[in-house]
Amino acid sequence: MVDHGPRGRSVLVTGGAGFIGSHLVEALRTENDVRVVDDLSSGQESNLVEGVTLVEGDIRDLEVLQEAIEGVDLVFHQAALASVPLSVEDPERSHSVNATATLSLLELAREEGCRVVLASSPAIYGEPEELPITEDHPTKPTSPYGLDKLALDRYASLYHDLYGVETVVLRYFNAYGPRQGDSEYSAVISAFLEQARSGGPIAVHGDGEQTRDFVHVSDVVRANLLAAETEHVGEAFNVGTGEATSIRDLAELVRDATGSGAEITHTEARQGDIVHSRADTTRARERLGFEASVPLEDGIRDLCGAIEAAGD
Ligand code: NAD
């Protein structure tokens, strides 16, 4: 499927039954020995392709993590309570999954001598003070999720600086694609597609002028494969397209792609929503050699095709 990336390695994907993790597993499994650890809390076993070993369990359980990481030389850490609202409801759970379990994983990676590529988030930046957002933007998270990802991000850097662990942090902007389910990030694309396919209306929160940087999951996977091999360890990279799309324009794209002619309506603005978000992609381009390649129109059209093919 991919012509670059790790080969002949023993790889662990935490959260490999989830949206991004399962695409990563698919890209890795023909050339590598791939193991997944997942408690199937939001991921599904049916997302896993054949030939992949599943260690079913909670990454907060040290024995589970130890079993999963034994003999591995490369880890992609995707497992998380990946939801801002859930983290607001239950900050202790968010901290234990997103921060504490990451620390345990880094400690085991130090013992095993593995490289770790970690999934972080622009939620660490909080409300942007300037756009596009560079990796050096101030960090003022506005949710427990953002704060826990900031801990993950900083621990990764510290484990590199203090102990020489090869860590690479990827801060994904709004990822989208097949198998996304109900993730709190780009759930807007899934929601609009569902509304359009059932005849509409497509409900936009507020005036729809808020913007996001939507990045296709295949690009997110490629960024991970590049991170597995880069010499720029101990660093963090934004993973986005560098393009901003308004939610209103997104609604129109979805309507056109589905050919539904659904009406677009506006509902109450959501409290606490960040108004604009867009990645500065310079560092990822210059140091990782990463550039997003899937235009949003194409990604949405393919997603419609995938949903129809699945007979959903
Ligand atoms: P997802 O919910 O589909 O995947 C997370 C996976 O982790 C699921 O399979 C879930 O079952 C598993 N998991 C959760 N808690 C666990 C635990 N305690 N033990 C073991 N497994 C556990 O989410 P996703 O969208 O694929 O996100 C993947 C990663 O990317 C997450 O770390 C998320 O925070 C990060 N991220 C995602 C986006 C995005 O746009 N989707 C943006 C920024 C960062």
Tab-separated table of C-alpha atoms and ligand atoms in Angstrom:
chain	number	residue	atom	x	y	z
A	1	MET	CA	0.000	0.000	0.000
A	2	VAL	CA	2.848	2.406	0.806
A	3	ASP	CA	6.242	2.503	-0.835
A	4	HIS	CA	8.086	3.930	2.129
A	5	GLY	CA	8.152	3.537	5.889
A	6	PRO	CA	9.496	0.925	8.274
A	7	ARG	CA	10.209	-2.617	7.050
A	8	GLY	CA	11.024	-5.781	8.902
A	9	ARG	CA	10.354	-4.187	12.268
A	10	SER	CA	8.483	-5.390	15.296
A	11	VAL	CA	5.847	-2.719	15.792
A	12	LEU	CA	3.276	-1.923	18.478
A	13	VAL	CA	0.302	0.314	17.659
A	14	THR	CA	-1.541	1.376	20.804
A	15	GLY	CA	-5.173	2.160	19.995
A	16	GLY	CA	-4.740	0.201	16.743
A	17	ALA	CA	-8.440	-0.748	16.610
A	18	GLY	CA	-9.465	2.915	16.472
A	19	PHE	CA	-9.914	5.296	13.568
A	20	ILE	CA	-6.338	6.487	12.891
A	21	GLY	CA	-4.652	3.465	14.495
A	22	SER	CA	-6.430	0.976	12.222
A	23	HIS	CA	-5.318	2.825	9.078
A	24	LEU	CA	-1.777	2.871	10.419
A	25	VAL	CA	-1.911	-0.871	11.098
A	26	GLU	CA	-3.092	-1.464	7.536
A	27	ALA	CA	-0.159	0.499	6.136
A	28	LEU	CA	2.401	-1.280	8.331
A	29	ARG	CA	1.310	-4.867	8.418
A	30	THR	CA	2.576	-6.231	5.066
A	31	GLU	CA	6.203	-5.297	5.780
A	32	ASN	CA	6.294	-5.568	9.562
A	33	ASP	CA	5.292	-7.730	12.483
A	34	VAL	CA	2.424	-5.702	13.953
A	35	ARG	CA	0.891	-5.942	17.393
A	36	VAL	CA	-2.010	-3.852	18.704
A	37	VAL	CA	-2.989	-3.045	22.257
A	38	ASP	CA	-6.539	-1.755	22.592
A	39	ASP	CA	-9.319	-2.033	25.173
A	40	LEU	CA	-11.937	-1.627	22.407
A	41	SER	CA	-13.563	1.218	24.362
A	42	SER	CA	-14.064	3.277	21.199
A	43	GLY	CA	-12.216	1.098	18.679
A	44	GLN	CA	-13.556	-2.105	17.158
A	45	GLU	CA	-11.958	-5.474	16.584
A	46	SER	CA	-13.557	-5.537	13.120
A	47	ASN	CA	-11.279	-2.614	12.165
A	48	LEU	CA	-8.279	-4.923	12.439
A	49	VAL	CA	-6.947	-6.706	9.389
A	50	GLU	CA	-5.906	-10.360	9.577
A	51	GLY	CA	-2.439	-11.277	10.715
A	52	VAL	CA	-2.262	-8.660	13.429
A	53	THR	CA	-1.909	-9.702	17.068
A	54	LEU	CA	-4.365	-8.012	19.423
A	55	VAL	CA	-3.481	-7.631	23.086
A	56	GLU	CA	-6.917	-6.724	24.403
A	57	GLY	CA	-6.613	-4.611	27.516
A	58	ASP	CA	-6.296	-1.236	29.135
A	59	ILE	CA	-3.014	0.655	28.713
A	60	ARG	CA	-3.407	1.841	32.303
A	61	ASP	CA	-2.704	-1.742	33.366
A	62	LEU	CA	1.092	-2.092	33.539
A	63	GLU	CA	0.995	-5.841	32.895
A	64	VAL	CA	-0.990	-5.276	29.707
A	65	LEU	CA	1.507	-2.649	28.530
A	66	GLN	CA	4.460	-4.883	29.398
A	67	GLU	CA	3.001	-7.793	27.433
A	68	ALA	CA	2.268	-5.512	24.489
A	69	ILE	CA	5.692	-3.889	24.277
A	70	GLU	CA	7.893	-6.924	24.893
A	71	GLY	CA	10.289	-7.493	21.992
A	72	VAL	CA	9.039	-4.447	20.078
A	73	ASP	CA	11.401	-1.887	18.532
A	74	LEU	CA	8.929	0.748	17.343
A	75	VAL	CA	5.747	2.082	18.980
A	76	PHE	CA	3.007	4.264	17.516
A	77	HIS	CA	1.052	5.594	20.486
A	78	GLN	CA	-2.522	6.330	19.366
A	79	ALA	CA	-4.584	5.044	22.303
A	80	ALA	CA	-6.389	7.839	24.098
A	81	LEU	CA	-9.629	9.035	25.511
A	82	ALA	CA	-9.876	11.171	22.386
A	83	SER	CA	-12.729	13.416	23.398
A	84	VAL	CA	-12.738	16.951	24.748
A	85	PRO	CA	-16.293	16.710	26.210
A	86	LEU	CA	-15.547	13.353	27.886
A	87	SER	CA	-12.401	14.842	29.414
A	88	VAL	CA	-14.463	17.731	30.793
A	89	GLU	CA	-16.923	15.213	32.269
A	90	ASP	CA	-14.236	12.979	33.738
A	91	PRO	CA	-10.852	14.723	34.003
A	92	GLU	CA	-9.316	11.980	36.160
A	93	ARG	CA	-10.050	9.318	33.559
A	94	SER	CA	-8.640	11.550	30.827
A	95	HIS	CA	-5.487	12.122	32.861
A	96	SER	CA	-4.983	8.456	33.657
A	97	VAL	CA	-5.410	7.309	30.032
A	98	ASN	CA	-3.873	10.231	28.161
A	99	ALA	CA	-1.080	11.293	30.515
A	100	THR	CA	-0.232	8.657	33.154
A	101	ALA	CA	-0.422	5.653	30.808
A	102	THR	CA	1.755	7.553	28.313
A	103	LEU	CA	4.361	8.038	31.021
A	104	SER	CA	4.311	4.295	31.770
A	105	LEU	CA	4.683	3.581	28.064
A	106	LEU	CA	7.678	5.912	27.746
A	107	GLU	CA	9.291	4.275	30.758
A	108	LEU	CA	8.871	0.810	29.207
A	109	ALA	CA	10.138	2.119	25.860
A	110	ARG	CA	13.231	3.368	27.675
A	111	GLU	CA	13.843	-0.154	29.007
A	112	GLU	CA	13.131	-1.824	25.655
A	113	GLY	CA	15.076	0.760	23.641
A	114	CYS	CA	12.191	1.499	21.245
A	115	ARG	CA	11.417	4.575	19.258
A	116	VAL	CA	7.992	6.055	20.124
A	117	VAL	CA	5.878	8.160	17.766
A	118	LEU	CA	3.111	9.843	19.769
A	119	ALA	CA	-0.248	11.348	18.791
A	120	SER	CA	-0.632	14.840	20.205
A	121	SER	CA	-3.125	17.546	19.335
A	122	PRO	CA	-3.501	21.273	18.608
A	123	ALA	CA	-5.743	21.241	21.708
A	124	ILE	CA	-2.462	21.910	23.545
A	125	TYR	CA	-2.353	25.411	22.007
A	126	GLY	CA	-5.819	26.490	23.171
A	127	GLU	CA	-7.374	29.542	21.485
A	128	PRO	CA	-4.865	30.556	18.785
A	129	GLU	CA	-3.164	33.901	19.318
A	130	GLU	CA	-1.915	33.915	15.753
A	131	LEU	CA	-2.491	31.983	12.544
A	132	PRO	CA	-1.185	29.797	11.107
A	133	ILE	CA	-0.244	27.999	14.314
A	134	THR	CA	3.454	27.115	14.534
A	135	GLU	CA	4.855	24.463	16.852
A	136	ASP	CA	6.225	27.278	19.024
A	137	HIS	CA	2.799	28.831	19.607
A	138	PRO	CA	2.101	29.367	23.347
A	139	THR	CA	0.330	26.448	25.017
A	140	LYS	CA	-2.802	27.350	26.968
A	141	PRO	CA	-5.077	24.320	26.793
A	142	THR	CA	-8.727	24.958	27.607
A	143	SER	CA	-9.733	21.371	28.450
A	144	PRO	CA	-8.375	18.461	30.498
A	145	TYR	CA	-7.822	16.649	27.187
A	146	GLY	CA	-5.602	19.494	25.934
A	147	LEU	CA	-3.686	19.611	29.200
A	148	ASP	CA	-3.151	15.829	29.221
A	149	LYS	CA	-1.919	15.908	25.615
A	150	LEU	CA	0.437	18.704	26.631
A	151	ALA	CA	1.831	16.418	29.343
A	152	LEU	CA	2.272	13.652	26.739
A	153	ASP	CA	3.952	16.084	24.380
A	154	ARG	CA	6.367	17.409	27.036
A	155	TYR	CA	7.163	14.015	28.541
A	156	ALA	CA	8.064	12.761	25.071
A	157	SER	CA	10.502	15.620	24.624
A	158	LEU	CA	11.898	15.161	28.144
A	159	TYR	CA	12.410	11.410	27.690
A	160	HIS	CA	14.455	12.198	24.622
A	161	ASP	CA	16.516	14.904	26.321
A	162	LEU	CA	17.038	13.091	29.650
A	163	TYR	CA	17.244	9.451	28.639
A	164	GLY	CA	17.918	9.484	24.908
A	165	VAL	CA	14.631	7.768	24.013
A	166	GLU	CA	13.878	8.380	20.330
A	167	THR	CA	10.508	10.155	20.497
A	168	VAL	CA	8.652	12.031	17.772
A	169	VAL	CA	5.440	13.931	18.525
A	170	LEU	CA	2.793	14.532	15.860
A	171	ARG	CA	0.094	17.111	16.526
A	172	TYR	CA	-2.766	16.105	14.226
A	173	PHE	CA	-5.176	18.837	13.182
A	174	ASN	CA	-8.707	17.752	12.161
A	175	ALA	CA	-8.249	14.240	10.812
A	176	TYR	CA	-11.071	12.674	8.791
A	177	GLY	CA	-11.687	9.574	6.699
A	178	PRO	CA	-13.313	6.155	6.754
A	179	ARG	CA	-13.967	4.461	10.127
A	180	GLN	CA	-13.968	7.759	11.978
A	181	GLY	CA	-17.015	6.952	14.066
A	182	ASP	CA	-17.959	9.550	16.592
A	183	SER	CA	-14.603	11.146	17.364
A	184	GLU	CA	-15.068	14.634	18.715
A	185	TYR	CA	-12.686	16.192	16.197
A	186	SER	CA	-13.979	15.978	12.673
A	187	ALA	CA	-17.224	14.424	13.732
A	188	VAL	CA	-18.556	17.431	11.834
A	189	ILE	CA	-17.753	15.728	8.506
A	190	SER	CA	-19.406	12.457	9.559
A	191	ALA	CA	-22.391	14.375	10.927
A	192	PHE	CA	-22.827	16.451	7.749
A	193	LEU	CA	-22.535	13.349	5.559
A	194	GLU	CA	-25.163	11.571	7.613
A	195	GLN	CA	-27.498	14.578	7.494
A	196	ALA	CA	-27.018	15.048	3.737
A	197	ARG	CA	-27.534	11.357	2.974
A	198	SER	CA	-30.769	11.290	4.946
A	199	GLY	CA	-32.142	14.252	2.991
A	200	GLY	CA	-30.987	17.104	5.239
A	201	PRO	CA	-31.011	19.719	6.467
A	202	ILE	CA	-27.279	20.064	7.135
A	203	ALA	CA	-27.100	21.872	10.486
A	204	VAL	CA	-24.215	24.337	10.849
A	205	HIS	CA	-23.445	25.666	14.345
A	206	GLY	CA	-23.439	29.481	14.420
A	207	ASP	CA	-22.670	31.475	11.287
A	208	GLY	CA	-20.393	28.774	9.867
A	209	GLU	CA	-17.531	31.231	9.449
A	210	GLN	CA	-15.371	29.266	11.914
A	211	THR	CA	-12.507	27.487	10.131
A	212	ARG	CA	-10.595	24.239	10.537
A	213	ASP	CA	-7.635	22.495	8.929
A	214	PHE	CA	-8.984	19.109	7.762
A	215	VAL	CA	-6.347	16.486	7.056
A	216	HIS	CA	-7.093	13.116	5.463
A	217	VAL	CA	-6.240	10.022	7.484
A	218	SER	CA	-3.957	8.689	4.708
A	219	ASP	CA	-1.838	11.821	5.152
A	220	VAL	CA	-1.801	11.331	8.926
A	221	VAL	CA	-0.576	7.777	8.350
A	222	ARG	CA	2.190	8.999	6.018
A	223	ALA	CA	3.343	11.518	8.632
A	224	ASN	CA	3.632	8.626	11.111
A	225	LEU	CA	5.658	6.503	8.681
A	226	LEU	CA	8.039	9.411	8.087
A	227	ALA	CA	8.295	10.016	11.844
A	228	ALA	CA	9.320	6.380	12.307
A	229	GLU	CA	12.431	6.993	10.239
A	230	THR	CA	13.334	10.642	10.741
A	231	GLU	CA	16.583	11.727	12.299
A	232	HIS	CA	14.701	14.626	13.924
A	233	VAL	CA	13.939	12.832	17.158
A	234	GLY	CA	12.925	14.711	20.299
A	235	GLU	CA	10.877	17.103	18.171
A	236	ALA	CA	7.168	17.858	17.650
A	237	PHE	CA	5.444	18.478	14.319
A	238	ASN	CA	2.094	19.854	13.244
A	239	VAL	CA	0.256	17.507	10.892
A	240	GLY	CA	-2.215	19.462	8.810
A	241	THR	CA	-2.681	20.799	5.308
A	242	GLY	CA	-2.018	24.464	6.079
A	243	GLU	CA	-5.413	25.237	4.481
A	244	ALA	CA	-8.401	26.631	6.356
A	245	THR	CA	-11.940	25.609	5.383
A	246	SER	CA	-14.989	27.304	6.843
A	247	ILE	CA	-17.704	25.074	8.242
A	248	ARG	CA	-20.179	26.711	5.871
A	249	ASP	CA	-17.977	25.779	2.875
A	250	LEU	CA	-17.606	22.296	4.294
A	251	ALA	CA	-21.396	21.913	4.430
A	252	GLU	CA	-21.592	22.933	0.763
A	253	LEU	CA	-18.818	20.497	-0.198
A	254	VAL	CA	-20.660	17.667	1.532
A	255	ARG	CA	-23.974	18.617	-0.080
A	256	ASP	CA	-22.354	18.655	-3.529
A	257	ALA	CA	-20.421	15.416	-2.999
A	258	THR	CA	-23.562	13.565	-1.935
A	259	GLY	CA	-25.654	15.201	-4.664
A	260	SER	CA	-28.399	15.495	-2.072
A	261	GLY	CA	-29.471	19.103	-2.596
A	262	ALA	CA	-30.022	19.244	1.175
A	263	GLU	CA	-30.814	22.605	2.692
A	264	ILE	CA	-28.106	24.148	4.914
A	265	THR	CA	-29.460	25.619	8.153
A	266	HIS	CA	-27.802	27.421	11.064
A	267	THR	CA	-28.263	26.490	14.730
A	268	GLU	CA	-26.963	28.061	17.966
A	269	ALA	CA	-23.209	28.573	18.111
A	270	ARG	CA	-21.485	26.082	20.427
A	271	GLN	CA	-20.022	27.619	23.537
A	272	GLY	CA	-16.269	27.415	23.854
A	273	ASP	CA	-15.683	26.543	20.176
A	274	ILE	CA	-12.329	27.772	18.867
A	275	VAL	CA	-13.031	30.189	16.011
A	276	HIS	CA	-10.117	29.514	13.691
A	277	SER	CA	-7.515	26.786	13.477
A	278	ARG	CA	-4.867	26.231	10.810
A	279	ALA	CA	-1.496	24.536	10.966
A	280	ASP	CA	1.773	26.089	9.967
A	281	THR	CA	3.257	23.109	8.136
A	282	THR	CA	6.742	24.491	7.481
A	283	ARG	CA	8.568	22.410	10.087
A	284	ALA	CA	6.954	19.140	9.005
A	285	ARG	CA	7.766	19.898	5.369
A	286	GLU	CA	11.371	20.910	5.972
A	287	ARG	CA	12.358	18.325	8.557
A	288	LEU	CA	10.026	15.350	8.061
A	289	GLY	CA	9.544	15.765	4.322
A	290	PHE	CA	5.790	15.670	4.981
A	291	GLU	CA	3.228	17.482	2.908
A	292	ALA	CA	-0.483	16.653	2.926
A	293	SER	CA	-1.598	15.412	-0.476
A	294	VAL	CA	-5.358	14.793	-0.364
A	295	PRO	CA	-7.540	17.800	-1.267
A	296	LEU	CA	-10.635	18.035	0.945
A	297	GLU	CA	-13.005	17.670	-2.048
A	298	ASP	CA	-11.347	14.369	-3.025
A	299	GLY	CA	-11.281	13.110	0.562
A	300	ILE	CA	-14.988	13.808	1.024
A	301	ARG	CA	-15.892	12.230	-2.321
A	302	ASP	CA	-13.926	9.083	-1.426
A	303	LEU	CA	-15.573	8.989	1.974
A	304	CYS	CA	-19.032	9.130	0.369
A	305	GLY	CA	-17.987	6.281	-1.938
A	306	ALA	CA	-16.706	4.210	0.994
A	307	ILE	CA	-19.933	4.743	2.952
A	308	GLU	CA	-22.058	3.773	-0.040
A	309	ALA	CA	-19.910	0.704	-0.774
A	310	ALA	CA	-20.364	-0.403	2.852
A	311	GLY	CA	-24.110	-0.151	2.239
A	312	ASP	CA	-24.455	2.112	5.234
B	1	NAD	P1	-10.190	6.662	18.397
B	1	NAD	O1	-11.036	6.851	19.614
B	1	NAD	O2	-10.803	6.122	17.159
B	1	NAD	O3	-8.941	5.733	18.761
B	1	NAD	C1	-8.426	5.592	20.068
B	1	NAD	C2	-8.231	4.104	20.325
B	1	NAD	O4	-7.675	3.945	21.636
B	1	NAD	C3	-9.536	3.294	20.291
B	1	NAD	O5	-9.360	2.119	19.536
B	1	NAD	C4	-9.797	2.965	21.778
B	1	NAD	O6	-10.518	1.758	21.934
B	1	NAD	C5	-8.382	2.902	22.314
B	1	NAD	N1	-8.299	3.177	23.749
B	1	NAD	C6	-8.882	4.201	24.438
B	1	NAD	N2	-8.582	4.116	25.745
B	1	NAD	C7	-7.794	3.020	25.889
B	1	NAD	C8	-7.174	2.397	27.007
B	1	NAD	N3	-7.306	2.897	28.247
B	1	NAD	N4	-6.433	1.274	26.804
B	1	NAD	C9	-6.306	0.747	25.550
B	1	NAD	N5	-6.870	1.291	24.459
B	1	NAD	C10	-7.604	2.428	24.617
B	1	NAD	O7	-9.497	8.079	18.125
B	1	NAD	P2	-8.650	8.588	16.869
B	1	NAD	O8	-9.381	9.722	16.282
B	1	NAD	O9	-8.225	7.442	16.014
B	1	NAD	O10	-7.391	9.180	17.636
B	1	NAD	C11	-6.125	8.513	17.659
B	1	NAD	C12	-5.145	9.398	18.397
B	1	NAD	O11	-4.986	10.638	17.702
B	1	NAD	C13	-5.581	9.785	19.809
B	1	NAD	O12	-4.429	9.810	20.622
B	1	NAD	C14	-6.149	11.171	19.650
B	1	NAD	O13	-6.082	11.905	20.841
B	1	NAD	C15	-5.228	11.720	18.587
B	1	NAD	N6	-5.795	12.832	17.807
B	1	NAD	C16	-6.821	12.611	16.944
B	1	NAD	C17	-7.285	13.654	16.148
B	1	NAD	C18	-8.392	13.455	15.149
B	1	NAD	O14	-8.692	14.403	14.420
B	1	NAD	N7	-9.016	12.292	15.077
B	1	NAD	C19	-6.718	14.926	16.281
B	1	NAD	C20	-5.669	15.115	17.191
B	1	NAD	C21	-5.186	14.046	17.919
